[in-house]
Coordinates of C-alpha atoms in Angstrom, one line a residue:
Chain A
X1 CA -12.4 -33.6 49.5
X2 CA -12.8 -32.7 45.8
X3 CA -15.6 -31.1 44.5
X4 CA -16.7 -32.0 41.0
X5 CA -16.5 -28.8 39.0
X6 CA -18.1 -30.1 36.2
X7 CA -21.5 -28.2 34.6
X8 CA -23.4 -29.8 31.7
X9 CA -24.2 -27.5 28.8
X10 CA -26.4 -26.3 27.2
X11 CA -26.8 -24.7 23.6
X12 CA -29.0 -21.8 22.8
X13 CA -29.6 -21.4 19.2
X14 CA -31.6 -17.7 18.2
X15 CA -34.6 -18.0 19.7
X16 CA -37.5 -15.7 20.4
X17 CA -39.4 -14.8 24.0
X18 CA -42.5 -13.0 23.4
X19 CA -45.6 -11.5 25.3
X20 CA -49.0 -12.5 24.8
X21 CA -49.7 -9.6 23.0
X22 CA -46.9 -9.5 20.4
X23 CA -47.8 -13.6 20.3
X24 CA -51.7 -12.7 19.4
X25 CA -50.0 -9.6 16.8
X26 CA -48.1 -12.7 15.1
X27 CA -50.3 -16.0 15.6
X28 CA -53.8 -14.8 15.7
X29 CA -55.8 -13.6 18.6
X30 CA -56.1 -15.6 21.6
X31 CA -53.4 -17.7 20.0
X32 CA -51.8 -20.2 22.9
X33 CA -48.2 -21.1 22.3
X34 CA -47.4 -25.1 22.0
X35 CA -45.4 -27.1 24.0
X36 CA -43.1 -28.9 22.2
X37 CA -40.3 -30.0 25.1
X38 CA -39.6 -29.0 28.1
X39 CA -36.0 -27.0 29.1
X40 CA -34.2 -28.0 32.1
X41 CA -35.4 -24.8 33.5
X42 CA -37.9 -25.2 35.4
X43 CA -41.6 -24.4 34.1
X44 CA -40.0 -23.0 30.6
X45 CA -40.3 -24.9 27.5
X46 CA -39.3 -24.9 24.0
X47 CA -43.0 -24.2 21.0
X48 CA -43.8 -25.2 18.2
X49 CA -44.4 -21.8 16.8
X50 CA -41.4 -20.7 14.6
X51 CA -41.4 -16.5 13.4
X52 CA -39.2 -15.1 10.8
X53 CA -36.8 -12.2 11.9
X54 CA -36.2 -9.5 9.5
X55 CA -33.2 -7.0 10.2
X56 CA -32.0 -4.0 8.0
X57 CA -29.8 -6.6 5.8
X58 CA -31.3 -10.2 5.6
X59 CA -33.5 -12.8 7.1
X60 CA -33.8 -15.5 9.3
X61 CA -36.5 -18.1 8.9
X62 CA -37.5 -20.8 11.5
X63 CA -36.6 -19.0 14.9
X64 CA -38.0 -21.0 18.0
X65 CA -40.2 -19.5 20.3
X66 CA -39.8 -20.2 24.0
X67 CA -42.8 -20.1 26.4
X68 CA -44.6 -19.1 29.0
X69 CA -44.9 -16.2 27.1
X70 CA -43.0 -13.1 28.9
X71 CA -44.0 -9.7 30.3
X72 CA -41.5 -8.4 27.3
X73 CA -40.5 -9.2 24.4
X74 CA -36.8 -10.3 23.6
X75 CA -35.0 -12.0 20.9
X76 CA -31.2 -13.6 21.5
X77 CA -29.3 -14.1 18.2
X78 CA -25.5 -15.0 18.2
X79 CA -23.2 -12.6 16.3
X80 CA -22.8 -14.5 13.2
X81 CA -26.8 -14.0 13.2
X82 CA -26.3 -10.6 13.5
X83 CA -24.1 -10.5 10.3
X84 CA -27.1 -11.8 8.3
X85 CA -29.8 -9.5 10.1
X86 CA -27.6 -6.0 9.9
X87 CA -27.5 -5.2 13.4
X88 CA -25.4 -5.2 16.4
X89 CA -26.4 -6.8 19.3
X90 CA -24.7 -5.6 22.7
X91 CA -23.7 -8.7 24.9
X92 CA -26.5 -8.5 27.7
X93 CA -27.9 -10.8 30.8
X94 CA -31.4 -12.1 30.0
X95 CA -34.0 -9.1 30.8
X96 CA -31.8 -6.4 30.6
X97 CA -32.9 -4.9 27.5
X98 CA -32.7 -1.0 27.8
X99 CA -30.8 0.2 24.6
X100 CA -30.8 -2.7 22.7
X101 CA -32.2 -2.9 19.2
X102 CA -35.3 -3.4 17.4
X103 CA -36.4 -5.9 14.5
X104 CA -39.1 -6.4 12.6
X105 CA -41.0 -10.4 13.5
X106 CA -42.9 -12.1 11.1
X107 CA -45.4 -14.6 11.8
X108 CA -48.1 -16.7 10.2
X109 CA -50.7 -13.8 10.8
X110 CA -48.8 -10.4 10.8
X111 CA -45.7 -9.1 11.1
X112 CA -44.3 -6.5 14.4
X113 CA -41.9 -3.9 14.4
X114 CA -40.0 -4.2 17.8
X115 CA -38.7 -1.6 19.1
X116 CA -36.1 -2.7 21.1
X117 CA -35.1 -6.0 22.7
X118 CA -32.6 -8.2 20.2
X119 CA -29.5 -9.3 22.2
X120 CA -26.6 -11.5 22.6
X121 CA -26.6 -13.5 25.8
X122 CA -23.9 -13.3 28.1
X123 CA -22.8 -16.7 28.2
X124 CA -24.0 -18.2 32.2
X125 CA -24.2 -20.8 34.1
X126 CA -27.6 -21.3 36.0
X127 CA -27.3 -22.6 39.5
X128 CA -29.6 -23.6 42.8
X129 CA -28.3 -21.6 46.2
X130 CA -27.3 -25.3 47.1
X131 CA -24.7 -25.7 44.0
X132 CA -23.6 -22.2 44.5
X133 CA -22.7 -22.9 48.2
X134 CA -21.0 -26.1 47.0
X135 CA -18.5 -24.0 44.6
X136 CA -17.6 -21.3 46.3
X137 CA -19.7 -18.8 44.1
X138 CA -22.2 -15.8 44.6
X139 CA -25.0 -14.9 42.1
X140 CA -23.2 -12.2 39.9
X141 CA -19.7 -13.5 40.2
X142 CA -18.0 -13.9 36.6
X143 CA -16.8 -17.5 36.8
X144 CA -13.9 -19.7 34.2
X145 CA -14.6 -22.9 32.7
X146 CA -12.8 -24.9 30.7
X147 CA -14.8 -26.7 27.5
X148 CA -13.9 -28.3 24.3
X149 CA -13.5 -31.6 22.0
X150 CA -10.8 -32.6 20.7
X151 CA -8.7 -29.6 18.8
X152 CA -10.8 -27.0 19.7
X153 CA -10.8 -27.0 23.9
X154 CA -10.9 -23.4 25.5
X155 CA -11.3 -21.4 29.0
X156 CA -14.2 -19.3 28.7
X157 CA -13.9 -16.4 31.1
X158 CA -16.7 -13.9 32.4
X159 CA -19.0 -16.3 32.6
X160 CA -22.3 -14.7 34.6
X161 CA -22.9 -17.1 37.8
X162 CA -27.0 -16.9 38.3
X163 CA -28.3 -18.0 41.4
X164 CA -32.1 -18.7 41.8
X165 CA -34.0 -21.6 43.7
X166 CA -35.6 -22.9 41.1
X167 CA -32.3 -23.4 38.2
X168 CA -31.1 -26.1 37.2
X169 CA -26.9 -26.5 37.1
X170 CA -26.2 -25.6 33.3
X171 CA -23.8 -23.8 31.4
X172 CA -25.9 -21.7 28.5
X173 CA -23.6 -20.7 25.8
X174 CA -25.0 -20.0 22.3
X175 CA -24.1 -21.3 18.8
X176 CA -20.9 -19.4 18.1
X177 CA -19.5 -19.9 21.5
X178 CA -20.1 -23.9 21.4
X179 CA -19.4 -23.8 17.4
X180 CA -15.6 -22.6 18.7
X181 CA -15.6 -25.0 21.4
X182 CA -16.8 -28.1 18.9
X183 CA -19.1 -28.8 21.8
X184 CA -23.0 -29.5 21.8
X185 CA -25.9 -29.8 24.7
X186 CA -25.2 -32.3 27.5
X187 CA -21.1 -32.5 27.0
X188 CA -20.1 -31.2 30.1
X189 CA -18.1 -28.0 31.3
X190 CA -15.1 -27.9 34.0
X191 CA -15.4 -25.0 36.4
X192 CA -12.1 -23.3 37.0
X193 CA -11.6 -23.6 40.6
X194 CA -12.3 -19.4 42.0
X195 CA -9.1 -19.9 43.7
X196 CA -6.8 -20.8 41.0
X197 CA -8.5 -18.2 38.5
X198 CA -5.8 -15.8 38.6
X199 CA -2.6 -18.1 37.9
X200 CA -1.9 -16.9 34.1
X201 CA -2.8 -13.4 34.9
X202 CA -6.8 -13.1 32.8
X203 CA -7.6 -9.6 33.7
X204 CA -11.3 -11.3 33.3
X205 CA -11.4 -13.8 36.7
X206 CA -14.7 -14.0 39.1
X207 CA -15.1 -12.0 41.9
X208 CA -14.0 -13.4 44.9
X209 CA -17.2 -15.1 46.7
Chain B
X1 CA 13.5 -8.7 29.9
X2 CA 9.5 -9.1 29.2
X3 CA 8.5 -11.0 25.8
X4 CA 6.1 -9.2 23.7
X5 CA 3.6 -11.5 23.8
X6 CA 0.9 -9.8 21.9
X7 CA 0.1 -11.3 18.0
X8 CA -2.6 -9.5 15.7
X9 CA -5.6 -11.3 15.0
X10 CA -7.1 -12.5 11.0
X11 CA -10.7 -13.4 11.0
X12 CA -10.9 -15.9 8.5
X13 CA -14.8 -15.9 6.8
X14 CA -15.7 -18.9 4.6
X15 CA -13.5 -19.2 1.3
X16 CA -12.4 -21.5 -1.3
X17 CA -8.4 -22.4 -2.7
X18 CA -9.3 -23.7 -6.2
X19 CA -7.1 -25.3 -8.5
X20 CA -6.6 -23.7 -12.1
X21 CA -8.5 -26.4 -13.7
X22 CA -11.3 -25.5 -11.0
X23 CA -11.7 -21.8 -11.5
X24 CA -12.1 -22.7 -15.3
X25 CA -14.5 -25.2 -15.3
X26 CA -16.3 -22.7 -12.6
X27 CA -15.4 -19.2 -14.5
X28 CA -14.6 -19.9 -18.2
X29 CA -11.5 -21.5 -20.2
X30 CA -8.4 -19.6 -19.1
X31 CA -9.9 -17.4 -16.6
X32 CA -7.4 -16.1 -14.2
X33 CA -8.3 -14.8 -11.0
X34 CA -8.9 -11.0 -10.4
X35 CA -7.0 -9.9 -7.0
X36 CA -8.7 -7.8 -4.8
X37 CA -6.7 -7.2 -1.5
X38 CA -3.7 -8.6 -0.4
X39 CA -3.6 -11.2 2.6
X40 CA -1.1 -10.1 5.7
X41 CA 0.6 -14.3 4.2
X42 CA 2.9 -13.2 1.1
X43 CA 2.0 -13.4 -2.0
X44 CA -1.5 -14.7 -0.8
X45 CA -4.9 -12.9 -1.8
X46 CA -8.5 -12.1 -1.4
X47 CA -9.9 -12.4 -4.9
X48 CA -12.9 -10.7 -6.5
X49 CA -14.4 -14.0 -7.6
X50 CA -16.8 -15.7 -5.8
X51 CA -18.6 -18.8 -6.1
X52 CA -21.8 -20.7 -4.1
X53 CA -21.2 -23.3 -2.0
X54 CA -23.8 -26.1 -2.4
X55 CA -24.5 -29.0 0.1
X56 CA -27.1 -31.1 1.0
X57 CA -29.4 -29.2 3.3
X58 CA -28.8 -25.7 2.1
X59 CA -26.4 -23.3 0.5
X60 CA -24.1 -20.5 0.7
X61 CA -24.0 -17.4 -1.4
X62 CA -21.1 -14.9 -2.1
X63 CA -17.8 -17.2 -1.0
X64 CA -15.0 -15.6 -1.7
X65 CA -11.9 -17.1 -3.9
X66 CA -8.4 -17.3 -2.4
X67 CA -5.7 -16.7 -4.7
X68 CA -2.9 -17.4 -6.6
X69 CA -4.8 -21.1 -7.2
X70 CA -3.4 -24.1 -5.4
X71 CA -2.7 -27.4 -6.3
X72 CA -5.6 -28.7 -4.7
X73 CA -9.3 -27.7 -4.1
X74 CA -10.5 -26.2 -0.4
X75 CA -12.9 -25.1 1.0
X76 CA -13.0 -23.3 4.3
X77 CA -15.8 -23.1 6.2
X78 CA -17.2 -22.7 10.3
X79 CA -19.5 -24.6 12.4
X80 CA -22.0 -22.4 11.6
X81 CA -21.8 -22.8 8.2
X82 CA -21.6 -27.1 8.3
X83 CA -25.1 -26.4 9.7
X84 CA -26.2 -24.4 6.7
X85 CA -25.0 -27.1 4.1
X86 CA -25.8 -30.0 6.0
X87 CA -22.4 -31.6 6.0
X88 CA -19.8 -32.8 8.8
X89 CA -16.0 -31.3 7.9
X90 CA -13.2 -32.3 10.3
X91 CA -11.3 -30.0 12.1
X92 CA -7.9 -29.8 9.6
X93 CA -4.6 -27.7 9.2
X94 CA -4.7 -26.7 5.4
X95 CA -3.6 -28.6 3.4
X96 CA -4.3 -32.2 5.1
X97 CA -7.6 -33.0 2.7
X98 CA -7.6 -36.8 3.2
X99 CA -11.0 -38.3 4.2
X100 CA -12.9 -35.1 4.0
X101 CA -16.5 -34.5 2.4
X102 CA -16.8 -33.2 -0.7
X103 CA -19.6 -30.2 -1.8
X104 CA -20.9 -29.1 -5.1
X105 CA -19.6 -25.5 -5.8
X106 CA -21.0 -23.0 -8.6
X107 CA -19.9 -20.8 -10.6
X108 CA -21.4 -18.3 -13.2
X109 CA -20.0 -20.4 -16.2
X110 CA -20.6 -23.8 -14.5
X111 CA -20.9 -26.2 -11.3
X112 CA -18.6 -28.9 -10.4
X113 CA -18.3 -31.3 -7.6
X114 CA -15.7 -31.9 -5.3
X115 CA -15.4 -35.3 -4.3
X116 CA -13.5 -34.1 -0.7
X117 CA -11.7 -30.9 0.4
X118 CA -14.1 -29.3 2.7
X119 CA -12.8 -28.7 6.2
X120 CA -12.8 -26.8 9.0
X121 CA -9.8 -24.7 9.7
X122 CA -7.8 -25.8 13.2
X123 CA -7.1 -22.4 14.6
X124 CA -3.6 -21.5 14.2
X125 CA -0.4 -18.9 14.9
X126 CA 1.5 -18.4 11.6
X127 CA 5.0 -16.8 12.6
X128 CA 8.8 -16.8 11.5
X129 CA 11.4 -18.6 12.3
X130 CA 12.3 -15.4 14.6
X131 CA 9.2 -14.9 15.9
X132 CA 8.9 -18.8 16.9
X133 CA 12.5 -18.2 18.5
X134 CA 11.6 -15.2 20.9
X135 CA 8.5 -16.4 21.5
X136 CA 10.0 -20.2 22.9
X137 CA 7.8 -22.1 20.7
X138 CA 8.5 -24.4 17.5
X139 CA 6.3 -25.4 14.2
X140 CA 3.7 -28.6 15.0
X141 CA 3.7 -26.6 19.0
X142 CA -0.1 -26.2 20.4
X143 CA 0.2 -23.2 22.5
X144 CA -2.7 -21.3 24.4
X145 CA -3.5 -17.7 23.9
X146 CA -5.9 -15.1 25.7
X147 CA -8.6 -13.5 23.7
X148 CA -11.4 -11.4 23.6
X149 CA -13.3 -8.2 24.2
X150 CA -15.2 -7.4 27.3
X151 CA -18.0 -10.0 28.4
X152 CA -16.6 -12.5 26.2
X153 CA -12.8 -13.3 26.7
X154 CA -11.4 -16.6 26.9
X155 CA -8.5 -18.2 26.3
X156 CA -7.8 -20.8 23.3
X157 CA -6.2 -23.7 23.8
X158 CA -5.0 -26.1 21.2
X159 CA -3.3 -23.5 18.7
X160 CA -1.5 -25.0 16.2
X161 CA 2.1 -23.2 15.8
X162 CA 3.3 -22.5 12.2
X163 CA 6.5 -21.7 11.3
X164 CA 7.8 -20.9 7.6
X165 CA 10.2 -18.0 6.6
X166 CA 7.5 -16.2 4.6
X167 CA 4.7 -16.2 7.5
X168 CA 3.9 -13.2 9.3
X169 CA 2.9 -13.2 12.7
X170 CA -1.0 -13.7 13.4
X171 CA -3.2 -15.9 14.6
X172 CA -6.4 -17.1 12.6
X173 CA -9.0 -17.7 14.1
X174 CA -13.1 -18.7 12.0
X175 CA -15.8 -16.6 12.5
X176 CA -17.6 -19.0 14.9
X177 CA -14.2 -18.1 17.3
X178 CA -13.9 -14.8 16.4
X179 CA -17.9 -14.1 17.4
X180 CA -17.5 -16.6 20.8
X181 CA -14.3 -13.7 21.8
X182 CA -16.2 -10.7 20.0
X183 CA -13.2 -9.8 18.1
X184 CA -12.0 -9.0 14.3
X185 CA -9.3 -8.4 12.5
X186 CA -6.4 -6.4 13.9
X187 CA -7.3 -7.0 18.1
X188 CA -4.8 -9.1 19.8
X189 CA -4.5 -11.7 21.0
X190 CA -1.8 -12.5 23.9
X191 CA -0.1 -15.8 24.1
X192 CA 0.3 -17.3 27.0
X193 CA 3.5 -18.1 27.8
X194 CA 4.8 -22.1 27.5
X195 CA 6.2 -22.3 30.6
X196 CA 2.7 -21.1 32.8
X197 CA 0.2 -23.0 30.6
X198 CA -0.3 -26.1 32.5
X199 CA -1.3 -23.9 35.8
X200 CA -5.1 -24.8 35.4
X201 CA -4.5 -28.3 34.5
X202 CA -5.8 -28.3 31.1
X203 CA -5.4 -31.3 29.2
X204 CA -4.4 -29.7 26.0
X205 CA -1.5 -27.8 26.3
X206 CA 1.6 -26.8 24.1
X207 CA 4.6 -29.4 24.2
X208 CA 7.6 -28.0 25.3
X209 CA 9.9 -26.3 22.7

């Protein structure tokens, strides 16, 4: 029986998770972030509030903040943002933010100096445990997929497999990664099966689940 | 015997191929172009010139010229940057301008707008007639090739072959692709061979030479 290996995507463009304190430092105190549309993620959501991001070379106006706000702060650019900023972002998993770079966030109340916590996201696909079960995968596996329009399809490899009860199936890749791919949010990703993952030799294939 | 299957990666950042009567309207009557660097393509080069790209939604400082001047105007640009400007440019090979958007483009002696000629470059192998030879492929192929730096590899699919006598071997890639692999100029890239590529199935693989 086949399984359908297909994962709907999702794009992140830079956005911005912040605490309740930076959030106050920026907006004002007591300030409440906006919901302005829910993610497919369950509980998080996309605000109304926009900051500026200020790096040793240039700036970036307009950068979405994502609530509930966060027990730490943590900003995910692509690389061509990084260009613009002046810093180099290493390629991390959401929340694992030791050693990563600061920035300087403006808002429309005040401006923070960050000390750490700019990265690029390791592209991922979010799972339940029932959908991992169902492809042969383990939370922490490095997964294929194929993706791509017309002219511009692609495998990515090392994809980071997260498991958790409460994700929704979805392939998060950001702005470069679906700008190579010519893809957008809700085209739809083809898992490469774990088995066949080694037939032209990537030194990059899952683990074996 | 093994092929050496590796080709050197070019990282192609936004630019512009003006035509003579271009860079003077832009730069002054009789301006010739200042070279800068030369390209790894003979007789091509990276210009000191540059000029600002100007679309509808925003615009783009600090693009550099391509020289010697061609017969026709082009622009270059990524993803990224169609987001910038605010306009839609197909995928293309150089060269093949029909039906594409045009942009206004300044200069420090004047502005001028280009009724089309703005694309987006299809990735793309330039190599000898040799190098197409040992490597079993032929000019108009689409050929995969394996990319990338750790966290991020990935192979590309849909890589146009192109063969003249004058080309040297190298694969060009925007800076949308180049930041989805995390590579620059000079890594390599590994081709993968004709003959395997249709193991995982994908839909867009090379025709046989």
């Amino acid at each position: 029986m086949a399984i359908d290996l297909h994962i709907p995507i999702a794009v992140s463009a830079r956005h911005a998770h912040l605490s309740q304190a930076t959030i106050e430092r920026l907006f004002g105190e007591g300030y409440v972030l906006t919901r302005r549309s829910a993610l497919s993620q369950t509980g998080q959501y996309s605000a109304r509030e926009m900051v500026t991001l200020i790096g040793p070379h240039g700036r970036l106006d307009h950068v979405r903040l994502m609530g509930p706000p966060r027990e730490r702060d943590q900003i995910e650019i692509s690389r061509s943002d990084e260009f613009v900023l002046g810093l180099d972002a290493p390629l991390r998993i959401s929340g694992d933010l030791k050693g990563t770079p600061g920035i300087f966030v403006q808002g429309p109340r005040g401006r923070i100096a960050l000390a750490t916590g700019v990265i690029t996201a390791q592209r991922h696909i979010h799972m339940s445990p029932q959908d991992a079960c169902r492809l042969g995968v383990r939370d922490g596996d490095m997964v294929s997929a194929k993706v791509g329009r017309a002219g511009r399809s692609l495998r990515f490899d090392e994809i980071a497999v997260r498991v958790a009860p409460d994700f929704t199936l979805e392939l998060h890749l950001d702005t470069d990664e679906a700008n190579a791919a010519g893809v957008t949010s809700g085209d739809l990703a083809q898992l490469v099966e774990p088995a066949s993952g080694n037939e032209n030799g990537s030194t990059a294939q899952p683990a074996v689940a």
